[in-house]
Every structure is written in C-alpha cells, then in structure tokens.
C-alpha cells in the first residue's frame, strides 16, 4: 500500500514540475551564467583484488617426486694443443715528406736544355705566395732544312692567394718570352748567299695579370679577370681584357645559375697579308662581347639535368658591325647502373673569341699578317656513356656533331717573291689562318686503368669526318688521332713513364703569288702530309726524399716527321737531368 502511495506522489510532483517548466519556457527563453566555484578533481579508486587463493578440490593430486643426479666422469686422452693467437699488425705508411721548393736541370742532344724552379711559401695561416720559372731551349740543327731552327721558351709566373672565413681571392702575374725561326725552307731551293740574307727569327712577348674571387655564402659565387698584352718582333701587338662572373640563386628546391662575360680584344699587324704583292695595307681588328647565360639545375634521384641558354651580343668595332647570338646550353646525365653505366649528353654553343696569342700557342710558325675573326659555334651536340667497369678500370665513349661558322684552319702562306719585308716569312715557310664553315662528326673512346698509385695506364682514340662550305679539305686537320700514356712506380725508388701519339694524314695547299691575279686564281697544288707516330719515355731514380735523377727519350722511333708542312722535327733525342727538393 505504501509503495503505491509513493509512486503516485512521485508521478504527481514530476507532472507538476514539467508543467511549470513548460509554462516558464512559454513565457521567456533566456541565458544563465554558471560560475564554477571549485574545479573538478577526479579520483581513481583501488582495483578489486582477490584476497585469497582458490582451493583446488580434486580427488587426484599428483605429487612431485624428488630426482637426484650423479655425474660419471670418464677421462679422455687428447693430443690437441691450441696455439696462442696474435693480433695482426696494420702496416703504417709513413707520411710523405713535403718541401715547399724544387729545382730541376737537364741537358741533352740537339743542345736541348731544360730548367725549372718553383717555390710555394706560406706568408701566414691564410696567405700564400707561389713563384715559378721555366726554360726550355734547343739549338741543334734539324736535317733537310736550310734555315736556323733554334728556339727557346722562358716563362716567369707569380701567384698570391688569400683565404678568409667565407671567401678566397688571388692574383697572378705571367711574363713570357719565346723565340722561334720560320725554318720551313728545304735545302737546295736558294743559294747560301740568299739564305744568309733571310732573317727568319721571330720573338713573341706576353705579359698578363689575372685574378679571381670566390665567395662561399651568398648569391655571388665566383669572379675572374684577365688583362693581357701580347706582341712580337714585327711590331704586331694585341690587347685583351676579360671579366667573368657566376652567381647562383635558389628558387624553391631548384637553383638558378647565371654566368656573365665581358670580353674585349683589339690589335694590329703592321704587315699586310702575304697574298698581297705589296706590303700594304696594315691589318687592324677589334671585337667586344657581352654574354649572359642563365640555367637551371634539376636533380631527380639518378638524373642530373641542366637547362640553359647562352645569349651573346658581339661587336666588330673596326667594321662598325654587330650581331646577337642565341646558343643552347643543355647538359644531362643519368645513372643507368650505379657508377657502372652513366649516360650523358648535351647540346651547347658559343661565340669563340679567336686571338693572335691563341693562334701562336697552337702554331708558332704563323705569319704576323693574320685575319682575326670570332668563330660562331652554332652548336656542339654530343652523347655517350661512361663509368667504372671495375674498381680500377674506367671507360668513356662519345659521339658528337659540331657546326661552326668561320672555323680557323691553318694553311700554307703562298710563295711571294715580290715582297721585301724585314722578316723572311714569305718563302712559303709560314702559315695563314683560313676561315671556313665546318661541320664535324666525331667519335671518341678511352680506357683508364690504375692499380693503387703504382701503375696507371690510359689509351684513347678519335675519328673525324669533315664537311666544308667551300668543298676544300679541312686544312691540316687529321681524321684519326690516338694516344697512350703509362706511369709505373716500382722498387720504391724507381719510376717509369711513357707516352705514345698517333696523328693521321693531313692536307695543305702550296700556292705561288702572281702579279695582277686574284689570290683564288694563284697556281696551287694540294699536298698530303704523312701520318706520324711519336714515342717518348722517361726513367727516374730517387736517391732520397730530396734528390732524384731522370733520363728522357723523345721521338724514340727516330722518325723525322712533319707536324706542319716543311717543318720536320728533331730526330731521336736524349736528355739527362736531376731534380732537388728543398725548403726555401
């Protein structure tokens, strides 16, 4: 009864409260602010634990049985006696003894003389000064030529460098004097009196200053500057000033590289082209280039890709002419099989600034009557593979296709007996520079093998196919070239080196100057220069860390081949010398 009364009461009050709430909600709906007086602090109650272990009530209980063990030892006879091990010793290689200076002197056949001196001194921890002196000369007669063939080459160099925390910079000075003779005149063409009146001696002088600046942190990476003065004994002179810069700007995950170049070249020849009957007019030239080459480097796993363009504005100052050139600058490499097979390729182009200085470096017997022009190398496309077949064997194979406008080719100057210049270079014993548009297909391959530092062997070969705009041969360019070099150190103190060269056949043109006739109509004949093989070797012995002696043998085959037409080289040559290292 009491239960029913309680239930009725609960239902009544619940209904009353609901009615009041509904009535209140009908009247107004508002917001209330609840203020928490005390933060809630929960507690964790103890887990329920069994206070007593259950009692097993089983009619079958297995009892543990005690087991005792006894060991029955039986002696066994043994004849084995272990040896005491010893730790293997690591052979320590003593650090090499270094010296900051050396001097070398040698003398040989054909009155050959060789002298070298070099020193590198630390001014302090960050600064260094290097000085070098080199001299090479020969005065012996070469067979089958009528003129004196003596030559010598002397060069003095100095370099200062400084390394700071975030950059390094340096300056270089070079002075050089070279003496050569236009001796390419065979015996029997002129009398002894006429030969005595020919002054075939030529002197070249070079003075240049260069410098560089490299910065580790920053957008600007490297800058280079060159100022050069080059002149000869016939009052020919040439000036060159060049400024290069390289910067790198990171954009996202890639780097944008920018290369810039300013290049000025100017000079004059006091003598006229040898094809002219009279020694006039003089030859003047001047060129200026402004170049910029932006590129982006993309690195993706085994792929390295450089996409760029080379923009050049070239000016011919003497003729008041200018042109704008756009060249591709794209290179790529991809690792097909780790370092074993790496495919690479590219297509690049540039405006090459030819100069009197560079022509003399390649052919010392050019006449001081050259025509200087830049070479428009439209593109040089190549593709190949390279890698390591073995840890000590590497290879490189490449095919290329090149297109060049105004490619300089060395060609015989004509025989011009109407000239009476002070120097005797017009007896068909000097060379001019002939420009032609040239397309070249080339194949190149090389192998390099080395065993630690004791033995190194390398061999390479090249084959070319030429197509000229004039349909003339590519004068003095070989279709085949090859070389082999080896270095071997044995018995601690001995060292041996060898180099072998092969150059294929070349062609040249023999012409005679005729009055009142255009040079293109001069009587001419194409001649072929035979291929040649040259072998050189060097053997040396080290008495101690400072003193060593050497013997050099050049042109071992003894073949008096012609590198240039009517210019036979010296035969078999031997040179003995010694080198001494010291601290200065």
Coordinates of N, CA and C in Angstrom, one line a residue, residues 114-309:
X114 N 116.8 22.2 -70.3 CA 115.6 22.3 -69.6 C 115.9 22.7 -68.1
X115 N 115.2 23.8 -67.7 CA 115.4 24.3 -66.3 C 114.1 24.7 -65.7
X116 N 113.9 24.3 -64.5 CA 112.6 24.7 -63.8 C 112.9 25.0 -62.3
X117 N 112.2 26.0 -61.8 CA 112.3 26.3 -60.4 C 110.9 26.7 -59.9
X118 N 110.5 26.2 -58.7 CA 109.2 26.5 -58.2 C 109.3 26.6 -56.7
X119 N 108.7 27.5 -56.1 CA 108.6 27.6 -54.6 C 107.2 28.1 -54.2
X120 N 106.7 27.6 -53.1 CA 105.4 27.9 -52.6 C 105.6 28.2 -51.1
X121 N 105.4 29.4 -50.7 CA 105.6 29.8 -49.3 C 104.4 30.4 -48.7
X122 N 104.2 30.0 -47.4 CA 103.1 30.5 -46.6 C 103.5 31.7 -45.9
X123 N 102.8 32.8 -46.2 CA 103.1 34.1 -45.5 C 102.6 34.0 -44.1
X124 N 101.4 33.5 -44.0 CA 100.8 33.2 -42.7 C 99.8 32.1 -42.9
X125 N 98.9 32.0 -41.9 CA 97.9 30.9 -42.0 C 97.0 31.0 -43.2
X126 N 96.7 32.2 -43.6 CA 95.7 32.4 -44.7 C 96.3 32.9 -46.0
X127 N 97.6 33.2 -46.0 CA 98.1 33.8 -47.3 C 99.3 32.9 -47.8
X128 N 99.4 32.9 -49.1 CA 100.4 32.1 -49.8 C 101.0 32.8 -51.0
X129 N 102.2 32.6 -51.2 CA 102.9 33.2 -52.4 C 103.6 32.1 -53.2
X130 N 103.3 32.0 -54.5 CA 104.0 31.0 -55.3 C 104.8 31.7 -56.4
X131 N 106.0 31.2 -56.7 CA 106.8 31.7 -57.8 C 107.4 30.6 -58.6
X132 N 107.3 30.7 -59.9 CA 107.8 29.7 -60.8 C 108.6 30.2 -62.0
X133 N 109.6 29.5 -62.4 CA 110.4 29.9 -63.6 C 110.7 28.6 -64.4
X134 N 110.4 28.7 -65.7 CA 110.6 27.6 -66.6 C 111.3 28.1 -67.9
X135 N 112.3 27.2 -68.3 CA 113.0 27.5 -69.5 C 113.2 26.2 -70.3
X136 N 113.0 26.3 -71.6 CA 113.3 25.1 -72.5 C 113.8 25.7 -73.8
X137 N 114.9 25.1 -74.2 CA 115.5 25.6 -75.5 C 116.2 24.5 -76.2
X138 N 116.5 24.7 -77.5 CA 117.2 23.7 -78.3 C 117.9 24.5 -79.5
X139 N 119.1 24.2 -79.8 CA 119.9 24.9 -80.8 C 120.5 23.9 -81.8
X140 N 120.2 22.7 -81.7 CA 120.7 21.7 -82.7 C 120.1 21.8 -84.0
X141 N 120.8 21.5 -85.1 CA 120.3 21.5 -86.5 C 119.3 20.4 -86.8
X142 N 118.3 20.7 -87.5 CA 117.4 19.7 -88.0 C 117.7 19.3 -89.4
X143 N 117.6 18.1 -89.7 CA 118.0 17.6 -91.1 C 117.1 18.2 -92.2
X144 N 117.6 18.4 -93.3 CA 116.9 18.8 -94.6 C 116.3 20.2 -94.5
X145 N 116.7 21.1 -93.7 CA 116.3 22.4 -93.7 C 117.4 23.4 -93.8
X146 N 117.2 24.5 -94.5 CA 118.3 25.4 -94.8 C 118.5 26.5 -93.8
X147 N 117.4 26.9 -93.0 CA 117.4 28.0 -92.1 C 117.7 27.5 -90.7
X148 N 118.1 28.4 -89.8 CA 118.3 28.1 -88.4 C 117.0 27.7 -87.8
X149 N 117.0 26.6 -87.0 CA 115.8 26.1 -86.3 C 115.8 26.2 -84.8
X150 N 116.7 27.1 -84.3 CA 116.8 27.2 -82.8 C 115.5 27.8 -82.2
X151 N 115.2 27.4 -81.0 CA 114.1 28.0 -80.3 C 114.4 28.0 -78.8
X152 N 113.7 28.9 -78.1 CA 113.7 28.8 -76.6 C 112.4 29.5 -76.1
X153 N 112.0 29.0 -75.0 CA 110.8 29.4 -74.3 C 111.0 29.6 -72.8
X154 N 110.9 30.9 -72.3 CA 111.1 31.2 -70.9 C 109.9 31.9 -70.4
X155 N 109.5 31.4 -69.2 CA 108.2 31.9 -68.6 C 108.5 32.1 -67.1
X156 N 108.0 33.2 -66.6 CA 108.1 33.6 -65.2 C 106.7 33.8 -64.7
X157 N 106.3 33.1 -63.6 CA 105.0 33.2 -63.0 C 105.0 33.6 -61.5
X158 N 104.0 34.3 -61.1 CA 103.9 34.6 -59.7 C 102.4 34.6 -59.3
X159 N 102.1 34.0 -58.1 CA 100.7 33.9 -57.7 C 100.6 34.2 -56.2
X160 N 99.6 35.1 -55.9 CA 99.3 35.4 -54.5 C 97.9 35.0 -54.2
X161 N 97.7 34.3 -53.1 CA 96.3 33.8 -52.7 C 96.1 34.1 -51.2
X162 N 94.8 34.4 -50.9 CA 94.4 34.6 -49.5 C 93.1 33.9 -49.3
X163 N 93.0 33.2 -48.2 CA 91.8 32.5 -47.8 C 91.2 33.1 -46.5
X164 N 90.0 33.7 -46.6 CA 89.3 34.2 -45.4 C 88.3 33.2 -45.0
X165 N 87.5 33.6 -44.0 CA 86.5 32.6 -43.5 C 85.4 32.3 -44.5
X166 N 84.9 33.2 -45.3 CA 83.8 33.0 -46.2 C 84.2 33.2 -47.7
X167 N 85.5 33.5 -47.9 CA 85.9 33.8 -49.3 C 87.4 33.6 -49.5
X168 N 87.8 33.4 -50.7 CA 89.2 33.4 -51.1 C 89.4 34.1 -52.4
X169 N 90.5 34.8 -52.5 CA 90.8 35.6 -53.7 C 92.3 35.5 -53.9
X170 N 92.7 35.8 -55.2 CA 94.1 35.7 -55.5 C 94.4 36.5 -56.8
X171 N 95.7 36.7 -57.0 CA 96.2 37.4 -58.2 C 97.4 36.7 -58.8
X172 N 97.5 36.7 -60.1 CA 98.5 36.0 -60.8 C 99.2 37.0 -61.8
X173 N 100.5 36.8 -62.0 CA 101.3 37.6 -63.0 C 102.1 36.6 -63.8
X174 N 102.1 36.8 -65.1 CA 102.9 35.9 -66.0 C 103.6 36.8 -67.0
X175 N 104.9 36.5 -67.2 CA 105.8 37.1 -68.2 C 106.4 36.0 -69.0
X176 N 106.4 36.1 -70.3 CA 106.9 35.0 -71.2 C 107.6 35.6 -72.4
X177 N 108.7 34.9 -72.8 CA 109.4 35.3 -74.0 C 109.7 34.0 -74.8
X178 N 109.3 34.0 -76.0 CA 109.5 32.9 -76.9 C 110.3 33.3 -78.1
X179 N 111.2 32.5 -78.6 CA 112.0 32.7 -79.8 C 111.8 31.5 -80.7
X180 N 111.4 31.8 -81.9 CA 111.2 30.7 -83.0 C 111.8 31.2 -84.3
X181 N 112.1 30.3 -85.2 CA 112.5 30.6 -86.5 C 111.6 30.0 -87.5
X182 N 111.2 30.8 -88.6 CA 110.5 30.2 -89.7 C 111.4 29.4 -90.5
X183 N 111.8 28.2 -90.0 CA 112.9 27.4 -90.7 C 112.3 26.4 -91.7
X184 N 111.1 26.5 -92.1 CA 110.5 25.5 -93.0 C 110.9 25.8 -94.5
X185 N 112.1 25.8 -94.8 CA 112.6 26.0 -96.1 C 113.6 24.9 -96.5
X186 N 113.2 24.0 -97.4 CA 114.1 22.9 -97.7 C 115.4 23.3 -98.3
X187 N 116.4 22.5 -98.2 CA 117.7 22.7 -98.8 C 117.7 22.6 -100.3
X188 N 118.5 23.5 -101.0 CA 118.6 23.3 -102.4 C 117.7 24.3 -103.2
X189 N 116.8 25.0 -102.6 CA 116.0 26.0 -103.3 C 116.7 27.3 -103.6
X190 N 117.4 27.8 -102.5 CA 118.1 29.0 -102.6 C 119.6 28.8 -102.4
X191 N 120.4 29.8 -102.9 CA 121.9 29.7 -102.7 C 122.2 30.0 -101.2
X192 N 123.4 29.7 -100.8 CA 123.9 30.1 -99.5 C 123.9 31.6 -99.2
X193 N 124.2 32.4 -100.3 CA 124.1 33.8 -100.1 C 122.7 34.3 -99.9
X194 N 121.8 33.7 -100.6 CA 120.4 34.1 -100.4 C 119.9 33.7 -99.0
X195 N 120.3 32.5 -98.6 CA 119.9 32.0 -97.3 C 120.4 32.9 -96.2
X196 N 121.6 33.4 -96.4 CA 122.3 34.2 -95.3 C 121.5 35.6 -95.2
X197 N 120.9 36.0 -96.3 CA 120.2 37.3 -96.2 C 118.7 37.2 -95.6
X198 N 118.3 36.0 -95.4 CA 116.9 35.8 -94.9 C 116.9 35.9 -93.3
X199 N 116.2 36.8 -92.8 CA 116.0 36.9 -91.3 C 114.7 36.2 -90.9
X200 N 114.9 35.0 -90.5 CA 113.7 34.1 -90.2 C 113.4 34.0 -88.7
X201 N 114.0 34.9 -87.9 CA 113.9 34.9 -86.5 C 112.6 35.7 -86.1
X202 N 111.8 35.1 -85.2 CA 110.6 35.7 -84.6 C 110.7 35.6 -83.1
X203 N 110.3 36.7 -82.4 CA 110.2 36.8 -81.0 C 108.8 37.1 -80.6
X204 N 108.3 36.4 -79.6 CA 107.0 36.7 -79.0 C 107.1 37.1 -77.5
X205 N 106.4 38.1 -77.1 CA 106.4 38.5 -75.7 C 105.0 38.6 -75.2
X206 N 104.8 38.1 -74.0 CA 103.5 38.1 -73.3 C 103.6 38.6 -71.9
X207 N 102.7 39.5 -71.5 CA 102.6 40.0 -70.1 C 101.1 40.0 -69.8
X208 N 100.8 39.3 -68.7 CA 99.3 39.3 -68.3 C 99.2 39.3 -66.8
X209 N 98.1 39.8 -66.4 CA 97.7 39.9 -65.0 C 96.3 39.3 -64.9
X210 N 96.1 38.4 -63.9 CA 94.7 37.8 -63.8 C 94.4 37.7 -62.3
X211 N 93.2 37.5 -62.0 CA 92.8 37.4 -60.6 C 91.4 36.7 -60.5
X212 N 91.1 36.2 -59.3 CA 89.9 35.5 -59.0 C 89.3 35.8 -57.7
X213 N 88.0 35.7 -57.5 CA 87.4 35.9 -56.2 C 86.3 34.9 -56.1
X214 N 86.3 34.1 -55.0 CA 85.2 33.1 -54.7 C 84.6 33.4 -53.3
X215 N 83.3 33.4 -53.2 CA 82.6 33.6 -52.0 C 81.7 32.4 -51.7
X216 N 81.8 31.9 -50.5 CA 81.2 30.7 -50.0 C 79.7 30.9 -49.8
X217 N 79.3 31.9 -49.0 CA 78.0 32.2 -48.7 C 77.5 33.5 -49.4
X218 N 76.4 33.3 -50.1 CA 75.9 34.4 -50.9 C 75.5 34.0 -52.3
X219 N 74.8 34.9 -53.0 CA 74.4 34.6 -54.4 C 75.5 34.6 -55.3
X220 N 76.5 35.5 -55.1 CA 77.6 35.6 -56.0 C 78.6 34.5 -55.6
X221 N 79.1 33.7 -56.6 CA 79.9 32.6 -56.3 C 81.4 32.8 -56.7
X222 N 81.6 33.3 -58.0 CA 83.0 33.4 -58.4 C 83.1 34.5 -59.5
X223 N 84.2 35.2 -59.5 CA 84.5 36.2 -60.5 C 86.0 36.0 -60.9
X224 N 86.3 36.3 -62.2 CA 87.6 36.2 -62.8 C 87.9 37.4 -63.7
X225 N 89.1 37.8 -63.7 CA 89.5 39.0 -64.5 C 90.8 38.7 -65.2
X226 N 91.0 39.1 -66.4 CA 92.3 38.9 -67.2 C 92.6 40.1 -68.0
X227 N 93.8 40.6 -67.9 CA 94.4 41.7 -68.7 C 95.7 41.2 -69.3
X228 N 95.7 41.2 -70.7 CA 96.9 40.7 -71.4 C 97.4 41.6 -72.5
X229 N 98.7 41.7 -72.6 CA 99.4 42.4 -73.7 C 100.3 41.4 -74.3
X230 N 100.1 41.2 -75.7 CA 100.9 40.2 -76.5 C 101.5 40.9 -77.7
X231 N 102.8 40.8 -77.9 CA 103.4 41.5 -79.1 C 104.6 40.7 -79.6
X232 N 105.1 41.1 -80.8 CA 106.2 40.3 -81.4 C 107.2 41.2 -81.9
X233 N 108.2 40.6 -82.6 CA 109.4 41.4 -83.1 C 109.0 42.2 -84.3
X234 N 107.9 42.1 -85.0 CA 107.5 42.8 -86.2 C 106.5 44.0 -85.8
X235 N 106.5 44.4 -84.6 CA 105.6 45.5 -84.1 C 104.1 45.1 -84.2
X236 N 103.8 43.8 -84.3 CA 102.4 43.4 -84.1 C 102.1 43.4 -82.6
X237 N 100.9 43.8 -82.3 CA 100.5 43.9 -80.9 C 99.0 43.6 -80.7
X238 N 98.7 43.0 -79.5 CA 97.3 42.7 -79.2 C 97.0 42.9 -77.7
X239 N 95.9 43.4 -77.5 CA 95.4 43.7 -76.1 C 94.1 42.9 -75.8
X240 N 94.0 42.4 -74.7 CA 92.8 41.6 -74.3 C 92.4 41.9 -72.8
X241 N 91.1 42.2 -72.6 CA 90.6 42.4 -71.3 C 89.3 41.6 -71.1
X242 N 89.2 40.7 -70.1 CA 88.1 39.8 -70.0 C 87.7 39.8 -68.5
X243 N 86.4 39.8 -68.3 CA 85.8 39.8 -67.0 C 84.6 38.7 -67.0
X244 N 84.7 37.8 -66.1 CA 83.7 36.7 -66.0 C 83.1 36.7 -64.6
X245 N 81.8 36.3 -64.5 CA 81.2 36.2 -63.2 C 80.2 35.0 -63.2
X246 N 80.0 34.5 -62.0 CA 79.0 33.4 -61.8 C 78.2 33.6 -60.5
X247 N 76.9 33.4 -60.6 CA 76.1 33.6 -59.4 C 75.0 32.5 -59.4
X248 N 74.5 32.2 -58.2 CA 73.5 31.1 -58.1 C 72.4 31.6 -57.1
X249 N 71.2 31.5 -57.6 CA 70.0 32.0 -56.8 C 69.1 30.8 -56.5
X250 N 68.9 30.4 -55.3 CA 67.9 29.3 -55.0 C 66.5 29.7 -55.1
X251 N 65.7 29.0 -55.9 CA 64.3 29.2 -56.0 C 63.5 27.9 -55.7
X252 N 62.9 27.8 -54.5 CA 62.3 26.6 -54.1 C 63.3 25.5 -54.0
X253 N 63.1 24.4 -54.6 CA 64.1 23.2 -54.5 C 65.1 23.3 -55.6
X254 N 65.1 24.2 -56.5 CA 66.0 24.3 -57.6 C 66.9 25.5 -57.4
X255 N 68.0 25.5 -58.2 CA 69.0 26.6 -58.2 C 69.1 27.2 -59.6
X256 N 69.0 28.5 -59.7 CA 69.2 29.2 -60.9 C 70.6 29.8 -61.0
X257 N 71.4 29.3 -62.0 CA 72.7 29.8 -62.1 C 72.8 30.8 -63.3
X258 N 73.6 31.8 -63.1 CA 73.7 32.9 -64.1 C 75.2 33.1 -64.3
X259 N 75.7 33.0 -65.5 CA 77.1 33.3 -65.9 C 77.1 34.5 -66.8
X260 N 78.0 35.4 -66.6 CA 78.2 36.6 -67.3 C 79.6 36.7 -67.9
X261 N 79.8 37.5 -69.0 CA 81.1 37.7 -69.6 C 81.2 39.0 -70.3
X262 N 82.3 39.7 -70.1 CA 82.7 40.9 -70.9 C 84.0 40.6 -71.5
X263 N 84.2 40.7 -72.8 CA 85.4 40.3 -73.4 C 85.8 41.3 -74.5
X264 N 86.9 41.9 -74.3 CA 87.4 42.9 -75.4 C 88.7 42.4 -75.9
X265 N 88.8 42.5 -77.3 CA 90.1 42.1 -78.0 C 90.3 43.1 -79.1
X266 N 91.6 43.6 -79.1 CA 92.0 44.6 -80.1 C 93.4 44.5 -80.4
X267 N 93.8 44.7 -81.7 CA 95.2 44.6 -82.1 C 95.4 45.1 -83.5
X268 N 96.7 45.0 -83.9 CA 97.0 45.4 -85.3 C 98.3 44.7 -85.7
X269 N 98.4 44.4 -87.0 CA 99.6 43.9 -87.7 C 100.1 45.0 -88.6
X270 N 101.3 45.3 -88.5 CA 102.0 46.3 -89.3 C 102.2 45.8 -90.8
X271 N 102.2 44.5 -91.0 CA 102.4 44.0 -92.3 C 101.1 43.5 -92.9
X272 N 101.0 43.5 -94.2 CA 99.8 43.1 -95.0 C 99.8 41.6 -95.2
X273 N 98.7 41.2 -95.6 CA 98.5 39.7 -96.0 C 99.6 39.3 -97.0
X274 N 100.2 38.1 -96.8 CA 101.2 37.6 -97.6 C 100.7 37.5 -99.1
X275 N 99.4 37.3 -99.3 CA 98.9 37.2 -100.6 C 99.0 38.5 -101.4
X276 N 99.2 39.6 -100.7 CA 99.3 40.9 -101.4 C 100.7 41.0 -102.0
X277 N 100.8 41.6 -103.2 CA 102.1 41.8 -103.8 C 102.9 42.8 -103.1
X278 N 102.2 43.9 -102.6 CA 102.9 44.9 -101.8 C 102.6 44.7 -100.4
X279 N 103.5 45.2 -99.5 CA 103.3 45.1 -98.1 C 102.4 46.2 -97.6
X280 N 101.2 46.2 -98.0 CA 100.2 47.2 -97.6 C 98.8 46.7 -98.0
X281 N 97.7 47.0 -97.3 CA 97.7 47.9 -96.1 C 97.9 47.0 -94.8
X282 N 98.1 47.8 -93.7 CA 98.2 47.1 -92.4 C 96.8 46.5 -92.0
X283 N 96.9 45.6 -91.0 CA 95.6 44.9 -90.6 C 95.3 45.4 -89.2
X284 N 94.1 45.9 -89.0 CA 93.6 46.3 -87.6 C 92.3 45.5 -87.3
X285 N 92.1 45.2 -86.1 CA 90.9 44.5 -85.7 C 90.6 44.8 -84.2
X286 N 89.3 44.7 -83.9 CA 88.8 45.0 -82.6 C 87.4 44.4 -82.4
X287 N 87.2 43.6 -81.3 CA 86.0 43.0 -81.0 C 85.6 43.1 -79.6
X288 N 84.3 43.1 -79.3 CA 83.8 43.2 -77.9 C 82.6 42.3 -77.8
X289 N 82.5 41.5 -76.7 CA 81.4 40.6 -76.5 C 80.8 40.9 -75.1
X290 N 79.5 40.8 -75.1 CA 78.7 40.8 -73.8 C 77.9 39.6 -73.8
X291 N 78.1 38.7 -72.8 CA 77.4 37.5 -72.7 C 76.7 37.2 -71.4
X292 N 75.6 36.6 -71.4 CA 74.9 36.2 -70.2 C 74.3 34.8 -70.4
X293 N 74.4 33.9 -69.4 CA 73.9 32.5 -69.6 C 73.2 32.0 -68.4
X294 N 71.9 32.2 -68.3 CA 71.1 31.7 -67.2 C 70.8 30.2 -67.4
X295 N 70.8 29.4 -66.4 CA 70.5 28.0 -66.5 C 69.9 27.5 -65.1
X296 N 69.1 26.4 -65.2 CA 68.6 25.8 -64.0 C 69.0 24.4 -63.9
X297 N 69.4 23.9 -62.7 CA 69.8 22.6 -62.5 C 68.7 21.8 -61.8
X298 N 68.4 20.6 -62.4 CA 67.3 19.8 -61.9 C 67.9 18.5 -61.4
X299 N 67.8 18.1 -60.2 CA 68.3 16.9 -59.6 C 67.1 16.0 -59.2
X300 N 67.0 14.8 -59.8 CA 66.0 13.8 -59.5 C 66.6 12.4 -59.4
X301 N 66.8 12.0 -58.2 CA 67.4 10.7 -58.0 C 68.7 10.5 -58.8
X302 N 68.7 9.7 -59.9 CA 69.9 9.4 -60.7 C 70.0 10.4 -61.9
X303 N 69.1 11.3 -62.0 CA 69.1 12.2 -63.1 C 69.7 13.6 -62.7
X304 N 70.6 14.1 -63.5 CA 71.1 15.5 -63.4 C 70.8 16.2 -64.7
X305 N 70.1 17.3 -64.7 CA 69.7 18.0 -65.9 C 69.9 19.5 -65.7
X306 N 70.7 20.0 -66.7 CA 70.9 21.5 -66.7 C 70.3 22.1 -68.0
X307 N 69.3 23.0 -67.8 CA 68.7 23.6 -68.9 C 69.1 25.1 -68.9
X308 N 69.7 25.5 -70.0 CA 70.2 26.9 -70.0 C 70.3 27.4 -71.5
X309 N 70.6 28.7 -71.5 CA 70.7 29.4 -72.8 C 71.9 30.3 -72.7

